[in-house]
Short mmCIF file of N, CA and C in Angstrom, two decimals:
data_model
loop_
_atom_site.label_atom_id
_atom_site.label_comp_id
_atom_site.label_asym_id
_atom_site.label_seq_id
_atom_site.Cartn_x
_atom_site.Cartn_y
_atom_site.Cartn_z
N UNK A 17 44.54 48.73 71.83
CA UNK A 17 45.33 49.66 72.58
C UNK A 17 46.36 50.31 71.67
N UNK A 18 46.15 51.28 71.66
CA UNK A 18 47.21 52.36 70.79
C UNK A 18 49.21 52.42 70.98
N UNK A 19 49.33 51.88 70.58
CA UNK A 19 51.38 52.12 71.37
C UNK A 19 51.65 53.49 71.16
N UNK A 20 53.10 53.80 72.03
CA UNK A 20 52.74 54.89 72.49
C UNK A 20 53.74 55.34 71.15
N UNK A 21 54.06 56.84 71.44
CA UNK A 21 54.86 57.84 69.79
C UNK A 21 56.24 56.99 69.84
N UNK A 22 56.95 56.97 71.18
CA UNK A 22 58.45 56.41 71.08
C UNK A 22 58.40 54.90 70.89
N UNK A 23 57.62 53.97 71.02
CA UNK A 23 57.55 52.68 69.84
C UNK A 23 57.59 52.74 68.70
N UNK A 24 57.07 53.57 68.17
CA UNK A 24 56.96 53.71 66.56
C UNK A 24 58.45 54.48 66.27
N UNK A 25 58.94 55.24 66.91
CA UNK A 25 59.96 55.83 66.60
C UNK A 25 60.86 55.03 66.94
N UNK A 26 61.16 54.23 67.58
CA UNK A 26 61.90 53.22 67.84
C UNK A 26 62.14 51.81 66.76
N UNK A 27 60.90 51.29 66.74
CA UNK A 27 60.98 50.77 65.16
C UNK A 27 61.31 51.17 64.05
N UNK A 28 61.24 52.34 63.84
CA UNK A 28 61.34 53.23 62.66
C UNK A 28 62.78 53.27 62.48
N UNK A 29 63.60 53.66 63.68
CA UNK A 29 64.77 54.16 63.83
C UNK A 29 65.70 52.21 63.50
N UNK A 30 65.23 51.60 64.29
CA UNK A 30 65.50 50.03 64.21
C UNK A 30 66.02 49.53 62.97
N UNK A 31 64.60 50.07 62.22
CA UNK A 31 64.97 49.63 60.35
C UNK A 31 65.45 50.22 60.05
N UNK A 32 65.80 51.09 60.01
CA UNK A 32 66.63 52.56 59.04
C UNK A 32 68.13 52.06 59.50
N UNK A 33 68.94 51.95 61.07
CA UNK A 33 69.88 51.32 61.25
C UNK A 33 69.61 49.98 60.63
N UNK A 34 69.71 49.31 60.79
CA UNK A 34 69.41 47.73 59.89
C UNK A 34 69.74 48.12 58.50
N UNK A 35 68.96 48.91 57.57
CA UNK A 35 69.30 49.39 56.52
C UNK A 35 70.75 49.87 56.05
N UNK A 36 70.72 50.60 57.33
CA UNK A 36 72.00 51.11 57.05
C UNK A 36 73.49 50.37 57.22
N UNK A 37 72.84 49.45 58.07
CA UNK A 37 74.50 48.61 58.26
C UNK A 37 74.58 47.42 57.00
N UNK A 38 73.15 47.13 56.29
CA UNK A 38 72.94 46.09 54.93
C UNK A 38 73.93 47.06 54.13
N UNK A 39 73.69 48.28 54.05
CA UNK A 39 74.38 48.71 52.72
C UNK A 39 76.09 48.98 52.94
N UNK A 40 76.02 49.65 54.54
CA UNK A 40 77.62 49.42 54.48
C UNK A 40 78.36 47.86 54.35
N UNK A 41 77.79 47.25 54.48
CA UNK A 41 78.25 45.63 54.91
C UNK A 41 78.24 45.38 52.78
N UNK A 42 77.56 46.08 51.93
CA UNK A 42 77.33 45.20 50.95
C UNK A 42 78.70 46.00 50.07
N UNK A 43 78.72 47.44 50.55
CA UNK A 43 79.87 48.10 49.97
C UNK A 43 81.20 48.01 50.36
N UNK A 44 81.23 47.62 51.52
CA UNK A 44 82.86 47.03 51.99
C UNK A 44 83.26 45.89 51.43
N UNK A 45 82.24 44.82 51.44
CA UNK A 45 81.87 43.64 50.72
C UNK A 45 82.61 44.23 48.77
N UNK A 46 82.13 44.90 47.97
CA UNK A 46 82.02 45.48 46.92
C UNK A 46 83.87 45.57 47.11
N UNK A 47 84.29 46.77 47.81
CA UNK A 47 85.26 47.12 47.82
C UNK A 47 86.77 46.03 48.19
N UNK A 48 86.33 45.36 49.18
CA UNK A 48 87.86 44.72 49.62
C UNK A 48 87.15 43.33 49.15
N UNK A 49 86.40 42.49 48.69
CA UNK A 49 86.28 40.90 48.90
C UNK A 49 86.66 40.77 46.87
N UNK A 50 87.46 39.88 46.86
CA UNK A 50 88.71 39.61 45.35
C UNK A 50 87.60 39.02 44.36
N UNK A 51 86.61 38.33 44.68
CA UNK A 51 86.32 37.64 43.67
C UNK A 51 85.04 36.95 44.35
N UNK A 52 83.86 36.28 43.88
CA UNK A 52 83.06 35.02 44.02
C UNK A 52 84.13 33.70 44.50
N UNK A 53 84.28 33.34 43.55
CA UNK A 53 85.11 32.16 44.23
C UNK A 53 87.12 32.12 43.96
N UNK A 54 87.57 31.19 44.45
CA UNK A 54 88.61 31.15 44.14
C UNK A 54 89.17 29.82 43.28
N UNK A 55 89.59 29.61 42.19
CA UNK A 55 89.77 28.56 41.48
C UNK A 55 90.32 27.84 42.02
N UNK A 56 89.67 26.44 41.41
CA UNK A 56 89.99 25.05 42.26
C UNK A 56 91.59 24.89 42.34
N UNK A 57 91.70 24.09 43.47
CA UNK A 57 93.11 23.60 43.65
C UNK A 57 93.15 22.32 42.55
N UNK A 58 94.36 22.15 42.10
CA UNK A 58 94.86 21.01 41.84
C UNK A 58 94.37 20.03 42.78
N UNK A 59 94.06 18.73 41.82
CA UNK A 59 94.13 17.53 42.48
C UNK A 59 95.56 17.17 42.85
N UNK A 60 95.57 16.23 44.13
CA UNK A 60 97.45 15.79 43.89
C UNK A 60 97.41 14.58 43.28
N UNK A 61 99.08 14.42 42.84
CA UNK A 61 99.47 13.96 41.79
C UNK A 61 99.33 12.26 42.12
N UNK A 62 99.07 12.01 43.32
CA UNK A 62 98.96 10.70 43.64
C UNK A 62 97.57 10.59 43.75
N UNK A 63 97.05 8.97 44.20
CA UNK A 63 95.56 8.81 43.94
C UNK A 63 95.20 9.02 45.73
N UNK A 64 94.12 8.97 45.75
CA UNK A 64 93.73 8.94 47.02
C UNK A 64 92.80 8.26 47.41
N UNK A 65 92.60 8.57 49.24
CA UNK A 65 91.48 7.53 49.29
C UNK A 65 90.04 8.62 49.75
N UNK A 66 89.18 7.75 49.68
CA UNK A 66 87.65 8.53 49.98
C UNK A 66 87.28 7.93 50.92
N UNK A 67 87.44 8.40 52.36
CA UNK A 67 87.47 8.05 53.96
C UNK A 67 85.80 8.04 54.25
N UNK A 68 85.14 8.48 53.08
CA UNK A 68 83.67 8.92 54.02
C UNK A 68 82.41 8.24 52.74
N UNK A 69 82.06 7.21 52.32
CA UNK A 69 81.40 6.43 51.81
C UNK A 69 80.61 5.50 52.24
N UNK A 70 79.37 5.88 52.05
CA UNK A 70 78.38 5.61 52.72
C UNK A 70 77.14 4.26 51.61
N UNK A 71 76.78 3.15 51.79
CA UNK A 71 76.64 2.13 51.16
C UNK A 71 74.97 1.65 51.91
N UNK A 72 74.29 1.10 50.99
CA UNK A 72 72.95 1.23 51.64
C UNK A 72 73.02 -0.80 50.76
N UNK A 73 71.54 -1.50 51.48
CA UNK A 73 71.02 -2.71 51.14
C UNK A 73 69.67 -2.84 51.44
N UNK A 74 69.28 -3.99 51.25
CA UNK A 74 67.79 -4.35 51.37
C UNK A 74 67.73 -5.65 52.73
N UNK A 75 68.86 -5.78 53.01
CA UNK A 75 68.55 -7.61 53.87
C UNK A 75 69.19 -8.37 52.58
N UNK A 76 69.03 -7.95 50.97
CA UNK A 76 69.23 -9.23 50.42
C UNK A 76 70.50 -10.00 50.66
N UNK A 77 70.58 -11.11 50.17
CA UNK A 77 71.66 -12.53 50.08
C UNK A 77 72.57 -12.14 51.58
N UNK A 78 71.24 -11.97 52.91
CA UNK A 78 71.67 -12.21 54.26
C UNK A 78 72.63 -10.94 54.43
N UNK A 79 72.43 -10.14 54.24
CA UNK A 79 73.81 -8.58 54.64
C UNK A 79 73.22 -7.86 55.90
N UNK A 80 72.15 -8.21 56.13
CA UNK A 80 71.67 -7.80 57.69
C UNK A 80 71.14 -6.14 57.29
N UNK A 81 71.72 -5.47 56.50
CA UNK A 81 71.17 -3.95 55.89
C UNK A 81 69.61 -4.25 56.28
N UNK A 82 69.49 -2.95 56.21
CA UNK A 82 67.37 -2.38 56.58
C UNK A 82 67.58 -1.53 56.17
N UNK A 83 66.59 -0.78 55.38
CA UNK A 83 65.82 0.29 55.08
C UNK A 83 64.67 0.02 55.32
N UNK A 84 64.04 1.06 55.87
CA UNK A 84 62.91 0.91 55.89
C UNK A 84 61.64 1.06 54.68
N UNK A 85 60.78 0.78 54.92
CA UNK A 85 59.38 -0.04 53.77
C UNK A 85 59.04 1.94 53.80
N UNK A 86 59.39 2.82 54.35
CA UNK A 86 58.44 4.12 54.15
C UNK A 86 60.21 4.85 53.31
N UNK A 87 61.12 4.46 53.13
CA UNK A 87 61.99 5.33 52.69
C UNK A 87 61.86 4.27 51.01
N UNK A 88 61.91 3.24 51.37
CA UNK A 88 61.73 2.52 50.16
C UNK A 88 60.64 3.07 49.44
N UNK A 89 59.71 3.25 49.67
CA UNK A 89 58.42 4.26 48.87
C UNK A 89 58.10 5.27 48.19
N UNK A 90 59.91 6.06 49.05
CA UNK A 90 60.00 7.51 48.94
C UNK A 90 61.37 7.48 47.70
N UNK A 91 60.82 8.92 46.87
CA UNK A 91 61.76 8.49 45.85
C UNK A 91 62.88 8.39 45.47
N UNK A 92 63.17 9.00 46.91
CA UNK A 92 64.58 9.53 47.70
C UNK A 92 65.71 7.90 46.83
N UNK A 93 64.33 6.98 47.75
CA UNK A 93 65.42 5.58 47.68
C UNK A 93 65.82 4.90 46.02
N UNK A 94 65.04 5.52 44.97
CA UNK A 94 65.44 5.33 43.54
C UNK A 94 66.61 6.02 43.37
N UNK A 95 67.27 7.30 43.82
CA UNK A 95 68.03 8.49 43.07
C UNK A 95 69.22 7.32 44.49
N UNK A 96 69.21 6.88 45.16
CA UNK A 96 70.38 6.82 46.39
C UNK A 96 70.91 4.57 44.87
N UNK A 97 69.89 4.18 44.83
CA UNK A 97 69.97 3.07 44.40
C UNK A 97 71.05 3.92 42.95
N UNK A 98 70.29 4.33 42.27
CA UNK A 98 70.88 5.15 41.14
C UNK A 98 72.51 6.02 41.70
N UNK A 99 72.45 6.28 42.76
CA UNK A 99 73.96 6.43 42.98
C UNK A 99 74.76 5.32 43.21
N UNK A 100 74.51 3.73 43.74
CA UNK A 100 75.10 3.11 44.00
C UNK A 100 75.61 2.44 42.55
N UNK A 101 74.43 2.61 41.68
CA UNK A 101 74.52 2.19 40.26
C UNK A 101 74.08 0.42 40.27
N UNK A 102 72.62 0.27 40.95
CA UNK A 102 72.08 -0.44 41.27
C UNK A 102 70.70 -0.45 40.91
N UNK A 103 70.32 -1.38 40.88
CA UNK A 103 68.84 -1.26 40.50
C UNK A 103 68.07 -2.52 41.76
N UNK A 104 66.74 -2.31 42.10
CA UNK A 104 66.13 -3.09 43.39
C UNK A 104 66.10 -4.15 42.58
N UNK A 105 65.49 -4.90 41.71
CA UNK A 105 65.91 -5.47 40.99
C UNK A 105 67.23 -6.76 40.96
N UNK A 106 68.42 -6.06 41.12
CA UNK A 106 70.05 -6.53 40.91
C UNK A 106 69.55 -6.78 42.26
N UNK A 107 69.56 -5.82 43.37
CA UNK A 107 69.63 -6.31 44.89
C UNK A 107 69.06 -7.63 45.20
N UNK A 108 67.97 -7.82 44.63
CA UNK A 108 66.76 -9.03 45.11
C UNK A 108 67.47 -10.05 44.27
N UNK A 109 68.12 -9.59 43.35
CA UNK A 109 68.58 -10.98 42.60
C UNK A 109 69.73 -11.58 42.91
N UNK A 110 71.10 -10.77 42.80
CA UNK A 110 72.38 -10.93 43.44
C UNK A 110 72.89 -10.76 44.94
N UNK A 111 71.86 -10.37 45.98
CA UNK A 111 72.26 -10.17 47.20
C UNK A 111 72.70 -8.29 47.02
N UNK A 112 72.83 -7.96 48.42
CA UNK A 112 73.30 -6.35 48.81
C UNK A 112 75.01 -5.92 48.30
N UNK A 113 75.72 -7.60 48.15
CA UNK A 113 76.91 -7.37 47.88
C UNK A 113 76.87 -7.08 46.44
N UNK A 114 76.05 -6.73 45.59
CA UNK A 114 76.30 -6.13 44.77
C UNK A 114 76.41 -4.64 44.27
N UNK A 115 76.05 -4.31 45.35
CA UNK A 115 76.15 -2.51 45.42
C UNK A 115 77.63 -2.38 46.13
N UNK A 116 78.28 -3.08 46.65
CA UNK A 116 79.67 -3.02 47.06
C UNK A 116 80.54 -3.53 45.68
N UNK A 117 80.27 -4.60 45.20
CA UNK A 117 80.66 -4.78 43.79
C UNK A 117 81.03 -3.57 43.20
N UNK A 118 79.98 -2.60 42.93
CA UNK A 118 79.53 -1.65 41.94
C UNK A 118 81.03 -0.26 42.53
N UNK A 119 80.99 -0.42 43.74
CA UNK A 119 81.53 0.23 43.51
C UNK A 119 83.39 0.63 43.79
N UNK A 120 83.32 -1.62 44.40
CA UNK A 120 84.61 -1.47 43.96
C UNK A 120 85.03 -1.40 42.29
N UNK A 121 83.89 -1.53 41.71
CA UNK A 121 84.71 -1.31 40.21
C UNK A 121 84.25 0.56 39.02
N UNK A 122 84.02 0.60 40.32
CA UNK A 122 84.39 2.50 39.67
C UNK A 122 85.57 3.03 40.79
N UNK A 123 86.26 2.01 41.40
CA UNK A 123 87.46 2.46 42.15
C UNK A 123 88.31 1.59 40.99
N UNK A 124 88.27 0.64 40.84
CA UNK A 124 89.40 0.45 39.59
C UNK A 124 89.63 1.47 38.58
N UNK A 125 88.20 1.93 38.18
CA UNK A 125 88.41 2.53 36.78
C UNK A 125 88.54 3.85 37.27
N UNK A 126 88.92 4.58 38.31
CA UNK A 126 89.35 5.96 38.47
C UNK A 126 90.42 6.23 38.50
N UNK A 127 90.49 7.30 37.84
CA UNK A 127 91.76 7.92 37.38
C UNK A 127 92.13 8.74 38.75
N UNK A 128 91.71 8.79 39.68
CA UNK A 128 92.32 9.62 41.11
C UNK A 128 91.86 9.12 42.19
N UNK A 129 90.76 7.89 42.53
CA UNK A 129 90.93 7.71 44.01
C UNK A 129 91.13 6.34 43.83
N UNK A 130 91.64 5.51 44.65
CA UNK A 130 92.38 4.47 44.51
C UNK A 130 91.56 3.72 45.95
N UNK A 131 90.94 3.96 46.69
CA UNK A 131 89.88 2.94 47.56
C UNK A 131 88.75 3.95 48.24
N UNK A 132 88.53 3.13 49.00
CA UNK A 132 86.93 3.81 49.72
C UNK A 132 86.78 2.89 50.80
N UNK A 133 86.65 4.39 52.36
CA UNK A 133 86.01 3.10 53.21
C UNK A 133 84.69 3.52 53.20
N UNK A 134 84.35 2.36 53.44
CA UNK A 134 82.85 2.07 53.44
C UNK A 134 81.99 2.26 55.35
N UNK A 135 81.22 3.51 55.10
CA UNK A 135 80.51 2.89 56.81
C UNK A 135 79.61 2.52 56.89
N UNK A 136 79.07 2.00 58.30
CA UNK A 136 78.01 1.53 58.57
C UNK A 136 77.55 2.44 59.30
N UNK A 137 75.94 2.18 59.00
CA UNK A 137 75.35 3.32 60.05
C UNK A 137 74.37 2.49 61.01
N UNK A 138 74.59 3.01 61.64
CA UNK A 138 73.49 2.44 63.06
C UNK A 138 72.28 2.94 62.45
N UNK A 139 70.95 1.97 63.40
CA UNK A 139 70.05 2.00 63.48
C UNK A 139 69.42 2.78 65.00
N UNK A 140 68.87 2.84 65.38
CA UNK A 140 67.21 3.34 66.55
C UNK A 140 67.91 2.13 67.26
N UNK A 141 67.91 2.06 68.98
CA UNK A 141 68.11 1.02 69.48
C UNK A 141 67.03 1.65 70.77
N UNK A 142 66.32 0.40 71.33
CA UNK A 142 65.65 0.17 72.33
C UNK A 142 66.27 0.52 73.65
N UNK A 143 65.26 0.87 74.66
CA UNK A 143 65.71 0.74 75.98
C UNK A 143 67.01 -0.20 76.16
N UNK A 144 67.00 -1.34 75.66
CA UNK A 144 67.62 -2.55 75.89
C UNK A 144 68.80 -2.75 75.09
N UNK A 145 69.25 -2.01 74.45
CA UNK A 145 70.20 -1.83 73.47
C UNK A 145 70.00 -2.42 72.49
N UNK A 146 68.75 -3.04 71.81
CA UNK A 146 68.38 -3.54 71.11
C UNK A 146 68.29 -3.11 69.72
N UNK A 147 68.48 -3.41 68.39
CA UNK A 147 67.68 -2.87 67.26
C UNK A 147 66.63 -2.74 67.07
N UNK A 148 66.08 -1.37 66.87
CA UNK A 148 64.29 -1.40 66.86
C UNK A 148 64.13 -0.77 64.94
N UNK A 149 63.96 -1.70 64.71
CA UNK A 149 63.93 -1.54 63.43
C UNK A 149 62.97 -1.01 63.01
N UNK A 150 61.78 -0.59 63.91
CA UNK A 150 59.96 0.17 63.42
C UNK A 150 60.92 1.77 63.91
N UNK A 151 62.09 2.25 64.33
CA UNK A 151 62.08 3.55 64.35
C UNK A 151 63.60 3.74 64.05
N UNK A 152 63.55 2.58 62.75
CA UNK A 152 64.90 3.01 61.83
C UNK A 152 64.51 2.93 60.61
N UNK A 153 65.27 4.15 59.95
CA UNK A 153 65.31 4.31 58.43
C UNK A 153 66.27 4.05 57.80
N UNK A 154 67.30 3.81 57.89
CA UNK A 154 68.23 2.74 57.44
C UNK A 154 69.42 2.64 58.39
N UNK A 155 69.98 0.95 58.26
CA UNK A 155 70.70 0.43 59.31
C UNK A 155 71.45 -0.28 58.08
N UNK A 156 73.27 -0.18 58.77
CA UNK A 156 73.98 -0.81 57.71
C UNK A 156 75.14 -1.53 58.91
N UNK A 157 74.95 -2.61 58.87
CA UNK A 157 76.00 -3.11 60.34
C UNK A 157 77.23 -3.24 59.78
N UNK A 158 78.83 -3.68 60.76
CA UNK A 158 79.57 -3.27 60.64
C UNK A 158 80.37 -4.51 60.05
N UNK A 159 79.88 -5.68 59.91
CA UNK A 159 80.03 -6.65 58.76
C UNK A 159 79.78 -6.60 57.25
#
């Protein structure tokens, strides 16, 4: 079925406005906006704390932590171990409290934040308020 002349002219007209408001929008943009970014603020002069730190385990030496066996696979869970500055390895050998170890001692040695809280994240819970650990990808309890 053929559309009729004023569809096409209507589309036509559609893009051409569209067009036209990209370029005014990119030249006002051009004209009044100061810069890409604006240089960083100063740190302050005191240390601080880091309110939002997030800490992962295996179950080892009893910490109740889960990840799951399909994130463990994924390579996601090497680069997150590598942030804790852990290896699976250390976990299976020393227990999960060693990724808390790790990183109370890059809070000693910083020159600007001075603690970290640590959260826990929930897991998938059942009808029953239960932990369903087959439709969690990682669980970090509040012990």
């Amino acid at each position: 079925m053929k559309k009729p002349h004023w569809f096409k002219r209507l589309l036509i007209g559609l893009a051409l406005v569209t067009v036209a408001t990209s370029v005014i929008v990119l030249l006002l943009r051009e004209m009044f906006f100061t810069g890409t970014i604006l240089p960083p603020s100063p740190l302050p002069s005191g240390k601080i704390v880091d309110m939002h730190v997030h800490i992962a385990g295996i179950g080892a030496g009893g910490s109740g932590c889960f990840v799951s066996p399909a994130l463990q696979e994924n390579f996601r869970f090497a680069q997150y171990l590598a942030g804790f500055g852990v290896t699976r390895s250390e976990l299976q050998q020393h227990g999960d409290d060693i990724a808390v170890d790790k990183i109370a001692e890059r809070l000693r040695n910083s020159t600007h934040v001075q603690g970290a809280v640590l959260l826990a994240l929930d897991g998938a819970v059942d009808e029953r308020g239960e932990l369903d650990l087959p439709r969690t990808e990682v669980y970090i309890p509040n012990t």
